[in-house]
PDB file of C-alpha atoms in Angstrom:
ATOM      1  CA  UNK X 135      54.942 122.182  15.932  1.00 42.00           C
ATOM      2  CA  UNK X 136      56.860 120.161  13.521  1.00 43.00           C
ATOM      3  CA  UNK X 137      60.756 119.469  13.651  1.00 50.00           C
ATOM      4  CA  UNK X 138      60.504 121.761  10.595  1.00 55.00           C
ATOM      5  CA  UNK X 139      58.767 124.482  12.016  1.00 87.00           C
ATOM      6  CA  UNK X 140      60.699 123.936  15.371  1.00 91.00           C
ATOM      7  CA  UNK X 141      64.138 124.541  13.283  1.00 92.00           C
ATOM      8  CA  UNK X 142      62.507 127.941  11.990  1.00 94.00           C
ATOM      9  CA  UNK X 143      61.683 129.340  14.794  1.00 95.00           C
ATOM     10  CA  UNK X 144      64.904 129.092  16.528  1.00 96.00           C
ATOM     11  CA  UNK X 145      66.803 130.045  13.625  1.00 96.00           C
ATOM     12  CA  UNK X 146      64.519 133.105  13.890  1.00 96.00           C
ATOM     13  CA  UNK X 147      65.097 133.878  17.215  1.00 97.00           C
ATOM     14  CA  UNK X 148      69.008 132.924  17.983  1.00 96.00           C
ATOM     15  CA  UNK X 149      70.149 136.254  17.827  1.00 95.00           C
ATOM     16  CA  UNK X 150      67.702 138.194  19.030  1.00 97.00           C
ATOM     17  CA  UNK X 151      67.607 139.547  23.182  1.00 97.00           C
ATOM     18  CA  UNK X 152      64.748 139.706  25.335  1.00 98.00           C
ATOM     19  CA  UNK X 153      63.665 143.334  24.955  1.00 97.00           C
ATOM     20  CA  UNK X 154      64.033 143.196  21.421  1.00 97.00           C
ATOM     21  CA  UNK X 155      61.335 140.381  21.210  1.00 98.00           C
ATOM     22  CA  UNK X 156      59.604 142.591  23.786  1.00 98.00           C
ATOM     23  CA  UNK X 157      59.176 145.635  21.307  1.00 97.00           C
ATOM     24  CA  UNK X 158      58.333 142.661  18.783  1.00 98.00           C
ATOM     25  CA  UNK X 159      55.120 141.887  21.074  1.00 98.00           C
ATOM     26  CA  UNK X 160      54.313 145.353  21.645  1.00 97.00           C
ATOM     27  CA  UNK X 161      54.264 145.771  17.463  1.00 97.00           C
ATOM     28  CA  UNK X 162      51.730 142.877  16.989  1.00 97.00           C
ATOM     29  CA  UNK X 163      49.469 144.696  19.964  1.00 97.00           C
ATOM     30  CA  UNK X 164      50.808 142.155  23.054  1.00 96.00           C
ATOM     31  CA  UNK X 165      51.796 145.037  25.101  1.00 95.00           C
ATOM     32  CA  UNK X 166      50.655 143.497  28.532  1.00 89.00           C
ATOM     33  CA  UNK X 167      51.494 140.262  27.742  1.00 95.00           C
ATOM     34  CA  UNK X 168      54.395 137.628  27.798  1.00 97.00           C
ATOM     35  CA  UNK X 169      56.716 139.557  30.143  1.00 98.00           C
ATOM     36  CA  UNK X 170      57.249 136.878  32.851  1.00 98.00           C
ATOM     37  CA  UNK X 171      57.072 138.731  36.524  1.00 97.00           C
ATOM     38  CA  UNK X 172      60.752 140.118  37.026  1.00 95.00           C
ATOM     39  CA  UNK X 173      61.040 137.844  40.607  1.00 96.00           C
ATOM     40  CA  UNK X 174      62.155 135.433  38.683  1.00 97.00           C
ATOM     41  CA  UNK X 175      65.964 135.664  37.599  1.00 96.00           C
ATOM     42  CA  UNK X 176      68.580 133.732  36.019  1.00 97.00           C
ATOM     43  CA  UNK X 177      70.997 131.840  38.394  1.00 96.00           C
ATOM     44  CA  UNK X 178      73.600 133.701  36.278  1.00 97.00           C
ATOM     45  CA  UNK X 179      73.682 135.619  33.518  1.00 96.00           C
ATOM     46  CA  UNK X 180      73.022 134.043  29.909  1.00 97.00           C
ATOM     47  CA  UNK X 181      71.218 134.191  26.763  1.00 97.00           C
ATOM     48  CA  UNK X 182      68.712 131.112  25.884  1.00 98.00           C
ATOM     49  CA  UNK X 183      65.954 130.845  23.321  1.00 98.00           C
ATOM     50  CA  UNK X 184      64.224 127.554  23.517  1.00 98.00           C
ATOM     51  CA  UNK X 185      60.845 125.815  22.588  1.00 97.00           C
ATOM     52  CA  UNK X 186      58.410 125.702  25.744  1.00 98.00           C
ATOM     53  CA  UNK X 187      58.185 122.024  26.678  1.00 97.00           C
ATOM     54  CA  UNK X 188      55.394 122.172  29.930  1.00 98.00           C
ATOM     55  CA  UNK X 189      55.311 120.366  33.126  1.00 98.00           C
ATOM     56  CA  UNK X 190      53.196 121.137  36.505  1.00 98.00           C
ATOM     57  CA  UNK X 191      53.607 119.737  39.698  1.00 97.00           C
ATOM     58  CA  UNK X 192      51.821 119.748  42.962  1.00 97.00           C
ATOM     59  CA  UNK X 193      52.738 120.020  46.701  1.00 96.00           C
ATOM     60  CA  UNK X 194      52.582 116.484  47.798  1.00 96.00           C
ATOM     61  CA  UNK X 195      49.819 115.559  50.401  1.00 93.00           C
ATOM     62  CA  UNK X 196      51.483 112.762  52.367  1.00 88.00           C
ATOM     63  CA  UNK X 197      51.341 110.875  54.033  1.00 90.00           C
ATOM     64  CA  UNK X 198      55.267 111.063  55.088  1.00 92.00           C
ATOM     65  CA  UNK X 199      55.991 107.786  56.753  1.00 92.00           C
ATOM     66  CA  UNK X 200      58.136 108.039  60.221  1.00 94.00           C
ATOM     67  CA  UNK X 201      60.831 106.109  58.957  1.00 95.00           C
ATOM     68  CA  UNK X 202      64.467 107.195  58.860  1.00 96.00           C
ATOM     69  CA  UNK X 203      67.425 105.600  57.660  1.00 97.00           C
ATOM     70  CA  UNK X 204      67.664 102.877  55.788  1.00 97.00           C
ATOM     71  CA  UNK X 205      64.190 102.438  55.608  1.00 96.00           C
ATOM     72  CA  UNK X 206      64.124 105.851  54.086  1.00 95.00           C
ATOM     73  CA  UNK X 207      66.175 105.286  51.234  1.00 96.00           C
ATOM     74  CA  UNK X 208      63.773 102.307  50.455  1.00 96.00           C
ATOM     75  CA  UNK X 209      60.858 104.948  50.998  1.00 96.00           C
ATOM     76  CA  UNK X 210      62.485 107.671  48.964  1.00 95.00           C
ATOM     77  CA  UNK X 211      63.567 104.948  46.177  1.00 96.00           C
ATOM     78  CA  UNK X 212      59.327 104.126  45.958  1.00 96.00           C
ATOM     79  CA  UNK X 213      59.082 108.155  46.036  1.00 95.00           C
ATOM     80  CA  UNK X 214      60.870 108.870  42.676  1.00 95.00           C
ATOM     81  CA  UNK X 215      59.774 105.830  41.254  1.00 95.00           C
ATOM     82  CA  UNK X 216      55.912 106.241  41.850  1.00 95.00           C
ATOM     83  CA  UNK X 217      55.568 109.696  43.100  1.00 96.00           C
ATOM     84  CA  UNK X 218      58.027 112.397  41.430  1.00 95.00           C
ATOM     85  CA  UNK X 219      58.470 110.889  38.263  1.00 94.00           C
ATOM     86  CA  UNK X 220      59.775 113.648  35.666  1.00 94.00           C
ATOM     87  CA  UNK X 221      57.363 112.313  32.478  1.00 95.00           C
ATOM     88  CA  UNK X 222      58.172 114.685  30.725  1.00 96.00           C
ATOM     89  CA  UNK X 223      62.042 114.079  30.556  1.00 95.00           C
ATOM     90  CA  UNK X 224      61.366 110.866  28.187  1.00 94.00           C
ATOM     91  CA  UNK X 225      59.824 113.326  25.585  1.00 94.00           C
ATOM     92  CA  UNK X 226      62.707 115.858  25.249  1.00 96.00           C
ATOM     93  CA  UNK X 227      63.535 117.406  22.262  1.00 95.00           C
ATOM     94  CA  UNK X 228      66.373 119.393  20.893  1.00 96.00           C
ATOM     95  CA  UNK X 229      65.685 122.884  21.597  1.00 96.00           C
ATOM     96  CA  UNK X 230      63.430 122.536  24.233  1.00 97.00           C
ATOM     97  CA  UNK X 231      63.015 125.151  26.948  1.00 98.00           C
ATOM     98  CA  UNK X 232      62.035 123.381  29.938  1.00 98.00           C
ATOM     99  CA  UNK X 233      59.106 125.374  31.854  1.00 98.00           C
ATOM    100  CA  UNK X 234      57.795 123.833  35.304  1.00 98.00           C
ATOM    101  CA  UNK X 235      54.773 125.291  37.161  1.00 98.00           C
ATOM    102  CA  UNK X 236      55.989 123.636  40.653  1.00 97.00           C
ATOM    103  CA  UNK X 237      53.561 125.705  42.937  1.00 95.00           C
ATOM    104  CA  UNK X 238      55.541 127.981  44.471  1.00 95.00           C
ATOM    105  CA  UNK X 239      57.368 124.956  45.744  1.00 96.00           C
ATOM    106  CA  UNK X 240      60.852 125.367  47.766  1.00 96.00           C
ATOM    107  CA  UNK X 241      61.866 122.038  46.323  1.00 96.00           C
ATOM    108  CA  UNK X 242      65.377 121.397  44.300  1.00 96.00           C
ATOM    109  CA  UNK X 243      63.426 119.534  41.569  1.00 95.00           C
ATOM    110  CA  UNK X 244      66.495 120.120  39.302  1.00 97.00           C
ATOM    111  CA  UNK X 245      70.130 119.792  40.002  1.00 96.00           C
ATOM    112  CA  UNK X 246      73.631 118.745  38.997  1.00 96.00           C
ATOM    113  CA  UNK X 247      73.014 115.499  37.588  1.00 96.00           C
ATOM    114  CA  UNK X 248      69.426 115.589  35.915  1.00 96.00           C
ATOM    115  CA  UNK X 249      70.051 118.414  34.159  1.00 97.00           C
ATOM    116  CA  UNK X 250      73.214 117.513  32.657  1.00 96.00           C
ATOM    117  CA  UNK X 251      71.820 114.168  31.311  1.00 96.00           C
ATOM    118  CA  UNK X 252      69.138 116.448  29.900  1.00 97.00           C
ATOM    119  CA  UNK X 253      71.587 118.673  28.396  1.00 97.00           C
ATOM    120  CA  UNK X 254      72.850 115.709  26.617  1.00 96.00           C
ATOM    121  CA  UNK X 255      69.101 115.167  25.271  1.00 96.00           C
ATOM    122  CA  UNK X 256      68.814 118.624  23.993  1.00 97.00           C
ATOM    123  CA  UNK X 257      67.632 121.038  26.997  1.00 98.00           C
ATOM    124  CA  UNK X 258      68.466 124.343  26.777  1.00 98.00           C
ATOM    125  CA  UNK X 259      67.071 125.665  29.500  1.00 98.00           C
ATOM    126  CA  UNK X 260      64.923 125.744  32.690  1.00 98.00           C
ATOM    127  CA  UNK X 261      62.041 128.090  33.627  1.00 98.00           C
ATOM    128  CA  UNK X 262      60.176 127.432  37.490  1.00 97.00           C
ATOM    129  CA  UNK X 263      57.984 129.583  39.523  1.00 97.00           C
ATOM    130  CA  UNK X 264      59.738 128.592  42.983  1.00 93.00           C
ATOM    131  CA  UNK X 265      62.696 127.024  43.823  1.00 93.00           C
ATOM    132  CA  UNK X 266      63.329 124.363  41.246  1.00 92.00           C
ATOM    133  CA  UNK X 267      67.380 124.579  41.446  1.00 96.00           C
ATOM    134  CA  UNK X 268      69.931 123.370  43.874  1.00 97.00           C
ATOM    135  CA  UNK X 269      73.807 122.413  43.585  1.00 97.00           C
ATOM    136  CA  UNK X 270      73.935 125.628  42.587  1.00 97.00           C
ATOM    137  CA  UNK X 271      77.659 125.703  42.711  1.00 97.00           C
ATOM    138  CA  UNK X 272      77.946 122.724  40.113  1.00 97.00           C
ATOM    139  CA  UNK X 273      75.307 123.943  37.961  1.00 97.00           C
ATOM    140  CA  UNK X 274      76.543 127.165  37.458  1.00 97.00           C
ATOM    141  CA  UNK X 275      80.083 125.994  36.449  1.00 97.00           C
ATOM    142  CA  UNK X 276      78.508 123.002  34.212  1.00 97.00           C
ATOM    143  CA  UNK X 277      76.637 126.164  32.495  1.00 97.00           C
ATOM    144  CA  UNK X 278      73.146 125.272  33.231  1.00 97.00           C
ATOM    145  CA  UNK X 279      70.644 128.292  32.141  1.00 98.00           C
ATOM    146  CA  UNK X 280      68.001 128.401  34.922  1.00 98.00           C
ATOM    147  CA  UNK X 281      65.418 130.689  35.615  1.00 98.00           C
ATOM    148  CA  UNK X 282      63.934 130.653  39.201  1.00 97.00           C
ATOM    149  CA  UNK X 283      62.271 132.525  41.666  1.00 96.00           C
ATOM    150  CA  UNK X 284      64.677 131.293  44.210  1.00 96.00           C
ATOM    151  CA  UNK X 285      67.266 128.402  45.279  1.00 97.00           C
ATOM    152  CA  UNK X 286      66.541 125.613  47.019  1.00 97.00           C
ATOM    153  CA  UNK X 287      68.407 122.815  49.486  1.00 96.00           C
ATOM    154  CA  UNK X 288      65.790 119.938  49.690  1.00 95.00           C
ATOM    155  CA  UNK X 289      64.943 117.159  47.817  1.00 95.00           C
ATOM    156  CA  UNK X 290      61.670 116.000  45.842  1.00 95.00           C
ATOM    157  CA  UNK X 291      60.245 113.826  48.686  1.00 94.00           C
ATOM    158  CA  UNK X 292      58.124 114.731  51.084  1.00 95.00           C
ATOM    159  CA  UNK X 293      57.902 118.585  49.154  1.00 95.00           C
ATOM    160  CA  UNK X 294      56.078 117.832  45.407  1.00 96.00           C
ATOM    161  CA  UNK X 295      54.795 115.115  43.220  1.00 97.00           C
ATOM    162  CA  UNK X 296      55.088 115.391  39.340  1.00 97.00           C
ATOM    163  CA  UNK X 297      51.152 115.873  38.310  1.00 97.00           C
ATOM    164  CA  UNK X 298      51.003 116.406  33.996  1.00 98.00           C
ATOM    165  CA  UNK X 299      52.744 117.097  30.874  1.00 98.00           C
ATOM    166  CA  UNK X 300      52.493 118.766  27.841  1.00 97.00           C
ATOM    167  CA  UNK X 301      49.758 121.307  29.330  1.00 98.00           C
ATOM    168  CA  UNK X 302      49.381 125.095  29.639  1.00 98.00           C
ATOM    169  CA  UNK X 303      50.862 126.227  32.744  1.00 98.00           C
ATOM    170  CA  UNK X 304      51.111 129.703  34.314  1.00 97.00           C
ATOM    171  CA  UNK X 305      54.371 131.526  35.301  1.00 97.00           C
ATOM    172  CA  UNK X 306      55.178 134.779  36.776  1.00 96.00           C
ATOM    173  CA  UNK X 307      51.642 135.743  35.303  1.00 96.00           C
ATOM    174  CA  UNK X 308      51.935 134.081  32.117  1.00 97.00           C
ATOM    175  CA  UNK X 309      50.462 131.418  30.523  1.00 97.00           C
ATOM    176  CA  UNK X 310      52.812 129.086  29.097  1.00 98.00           C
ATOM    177  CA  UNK X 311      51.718 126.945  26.071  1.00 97.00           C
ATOM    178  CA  UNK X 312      53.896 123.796  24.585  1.00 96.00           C
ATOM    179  CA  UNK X 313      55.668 125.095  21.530  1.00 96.00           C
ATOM    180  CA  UNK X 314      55.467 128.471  22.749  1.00 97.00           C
ATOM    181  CA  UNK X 315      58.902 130.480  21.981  1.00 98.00           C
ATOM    182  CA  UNK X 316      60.887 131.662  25.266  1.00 98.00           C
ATOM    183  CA  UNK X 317      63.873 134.111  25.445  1.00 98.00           C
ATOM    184  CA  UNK X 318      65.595 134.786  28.100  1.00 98.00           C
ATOM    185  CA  UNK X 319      68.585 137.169  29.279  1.00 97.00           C
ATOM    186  CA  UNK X 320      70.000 139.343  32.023  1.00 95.00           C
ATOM    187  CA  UNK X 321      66.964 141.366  31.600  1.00 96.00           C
ATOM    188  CA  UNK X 322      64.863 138.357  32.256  1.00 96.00           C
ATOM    189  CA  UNK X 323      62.241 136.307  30.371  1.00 98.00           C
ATOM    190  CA  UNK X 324      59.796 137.085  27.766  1.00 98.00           C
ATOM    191  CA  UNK X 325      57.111 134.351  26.020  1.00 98.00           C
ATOM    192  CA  UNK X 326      56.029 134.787  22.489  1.00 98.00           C
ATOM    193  CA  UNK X 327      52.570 132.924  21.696  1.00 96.00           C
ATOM    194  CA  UNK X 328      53.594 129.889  19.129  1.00 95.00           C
ATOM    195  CA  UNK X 329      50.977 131.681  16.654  1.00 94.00           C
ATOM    196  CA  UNK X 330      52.495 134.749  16.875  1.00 96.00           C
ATOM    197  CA  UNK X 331      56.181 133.747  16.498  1.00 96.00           C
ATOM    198  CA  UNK X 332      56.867 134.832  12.842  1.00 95.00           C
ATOM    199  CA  UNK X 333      54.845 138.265  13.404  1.00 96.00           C
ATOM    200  CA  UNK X 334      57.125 138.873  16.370  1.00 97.00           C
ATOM    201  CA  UNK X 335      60.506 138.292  15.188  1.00 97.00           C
ATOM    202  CA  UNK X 336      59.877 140.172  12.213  1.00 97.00           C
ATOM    203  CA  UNK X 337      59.448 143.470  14.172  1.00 97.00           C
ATOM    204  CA  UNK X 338      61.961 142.244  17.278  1.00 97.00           C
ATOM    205  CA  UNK X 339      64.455 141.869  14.187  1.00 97.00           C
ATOM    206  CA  UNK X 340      63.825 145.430  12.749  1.00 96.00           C
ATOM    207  CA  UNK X 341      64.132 146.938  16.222  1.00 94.00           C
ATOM    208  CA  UNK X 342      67.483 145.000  17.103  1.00 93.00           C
ATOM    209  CA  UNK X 343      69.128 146.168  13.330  1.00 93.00           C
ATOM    210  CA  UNK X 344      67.921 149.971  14.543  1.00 94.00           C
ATOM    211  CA  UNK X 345      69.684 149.359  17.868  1.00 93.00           C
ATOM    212  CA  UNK X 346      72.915 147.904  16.149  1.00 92.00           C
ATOM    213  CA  UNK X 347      73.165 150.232  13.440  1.00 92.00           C
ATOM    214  CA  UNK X 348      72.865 153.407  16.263  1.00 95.00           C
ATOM    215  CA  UNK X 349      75.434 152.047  18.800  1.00 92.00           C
ATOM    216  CA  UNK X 350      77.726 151.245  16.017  1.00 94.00           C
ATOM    217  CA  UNK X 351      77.552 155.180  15.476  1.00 95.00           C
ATOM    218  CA  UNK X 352      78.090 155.910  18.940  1.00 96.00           C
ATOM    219  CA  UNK X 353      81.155 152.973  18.921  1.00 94.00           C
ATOM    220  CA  UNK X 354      82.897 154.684  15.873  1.00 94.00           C
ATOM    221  CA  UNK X 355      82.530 158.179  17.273  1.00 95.00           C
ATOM    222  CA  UNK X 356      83.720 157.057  20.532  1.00 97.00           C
ATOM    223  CA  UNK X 357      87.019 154.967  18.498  1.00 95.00           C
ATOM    224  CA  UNK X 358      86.154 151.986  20.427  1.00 96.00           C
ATOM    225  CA  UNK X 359      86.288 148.286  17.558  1.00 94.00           C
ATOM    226  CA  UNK X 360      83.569 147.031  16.941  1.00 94.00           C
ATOM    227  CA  UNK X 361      82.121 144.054  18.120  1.00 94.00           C
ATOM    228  CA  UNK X 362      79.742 141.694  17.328  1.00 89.00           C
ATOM    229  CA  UNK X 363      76.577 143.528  18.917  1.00 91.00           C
ATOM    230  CA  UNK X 364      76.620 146.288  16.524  1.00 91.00           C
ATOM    231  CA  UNK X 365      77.438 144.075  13.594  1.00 87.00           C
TER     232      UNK X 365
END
């Protein structure tokens, strides 16, 4: 997707919420598809729409060498540098949604420090089908939309090894394609097929300017001001 294309799309999507691009899918006939399983949640509640940039990763096979200490830390240094090596983190873009098929993994792949100096390259946001997230404390304060199926304590060594880029990959029983559109919300996270993105915003648009223009009814006869969701 160009950078052209790329600016579209998001301009397309900013204001739109998650079940309003769902009733967009349903509208171009996607009815059983993009809804990511509802296990996975956001570490607190946001709003992100971001450009699907893909990673997968596999449990690592060992060996795990019985070293400790400071012969660790030399093993562990060898670990990122060979092993768990985040390719895909050279390649970001502005407006990229970072999605990471980790295998189910129980593994804090992301924390307080990588994902700020991804931040700073343009990530908007993390999707994983396991852990994926730890420092959740820091993370969470520094603002850092995350999606997960759970949170983590341990480290990449020993737990996963970084395996391909830029592929399909499958999460909460969806396939996830680069350049693909994701939203996600309180209500969770939906995908949008990259061919079908202008065909689904259309219709997620008309249904969110039916929703606004009925609860700004409902606000008026009810005396409350208005705010920006039914404006």
């Amino acid at each position: 997707m160009s950078k052209f294309n790329r600016e579209e799309i998001l301009e397309l999507y900013k204001d739109l919420r998650v079940t309003d691009v769902r009733d967009g899918m349903d509208w171009v006939g996607l009815h059983g598809y993009g809804t990511v399983d509802h296990s996975i949640r956001p570490l607190f509640r946001t709003k992100v729409v971001g450009i699907a940039r893909t990673a997968r990763y596999l449990p690592f096979e060992g060996p795990v060498p019985n070293v400790t200490g400071d012969a660790y830390t030399k093993w562990a240094k060898w670990y990122y540098g060979e092993v768990c090596t985040d390719e895909w983190a050279h390649d970001i873009e502005a407006g990229d949604f970072i999605v990471m098929d980790i295998a189910g993994a129980d593994v804090g792949i992301l924390g307080s420090n990588n994902t700020l100096d991804h931040l700073h390259k343009g990530v908007v946001g993390y999707l994983t089908n396991g852990g994926g997230i730890r420092d959740t404390d820091e993370v969470i304060m520094q603002q850092i939309p995350v999606w997960s199926k759970f949170v983590s304590q341990g480290m990449d060594q020993t737990r996963i090894r970084y395996y391909e880029k830029d592929i399909p990959v499958a999460i909460g029983g969806v396939a996830v394609y680069p350049n693909d559109v994701i939203v996600a919300d309180g209500d969770g996270v939906v995908v949008v097929p990259s061919k079908y993105a202008k065909d689904v915003a259309k219709y997620a648009h008309q249904e969110l300017a039916g929703d606004k223009a009925g609860r700004k009814k409902l606000y008026e006869k009810l005396g409350w001001e208005l705010d920006d969701t039914v404006q």
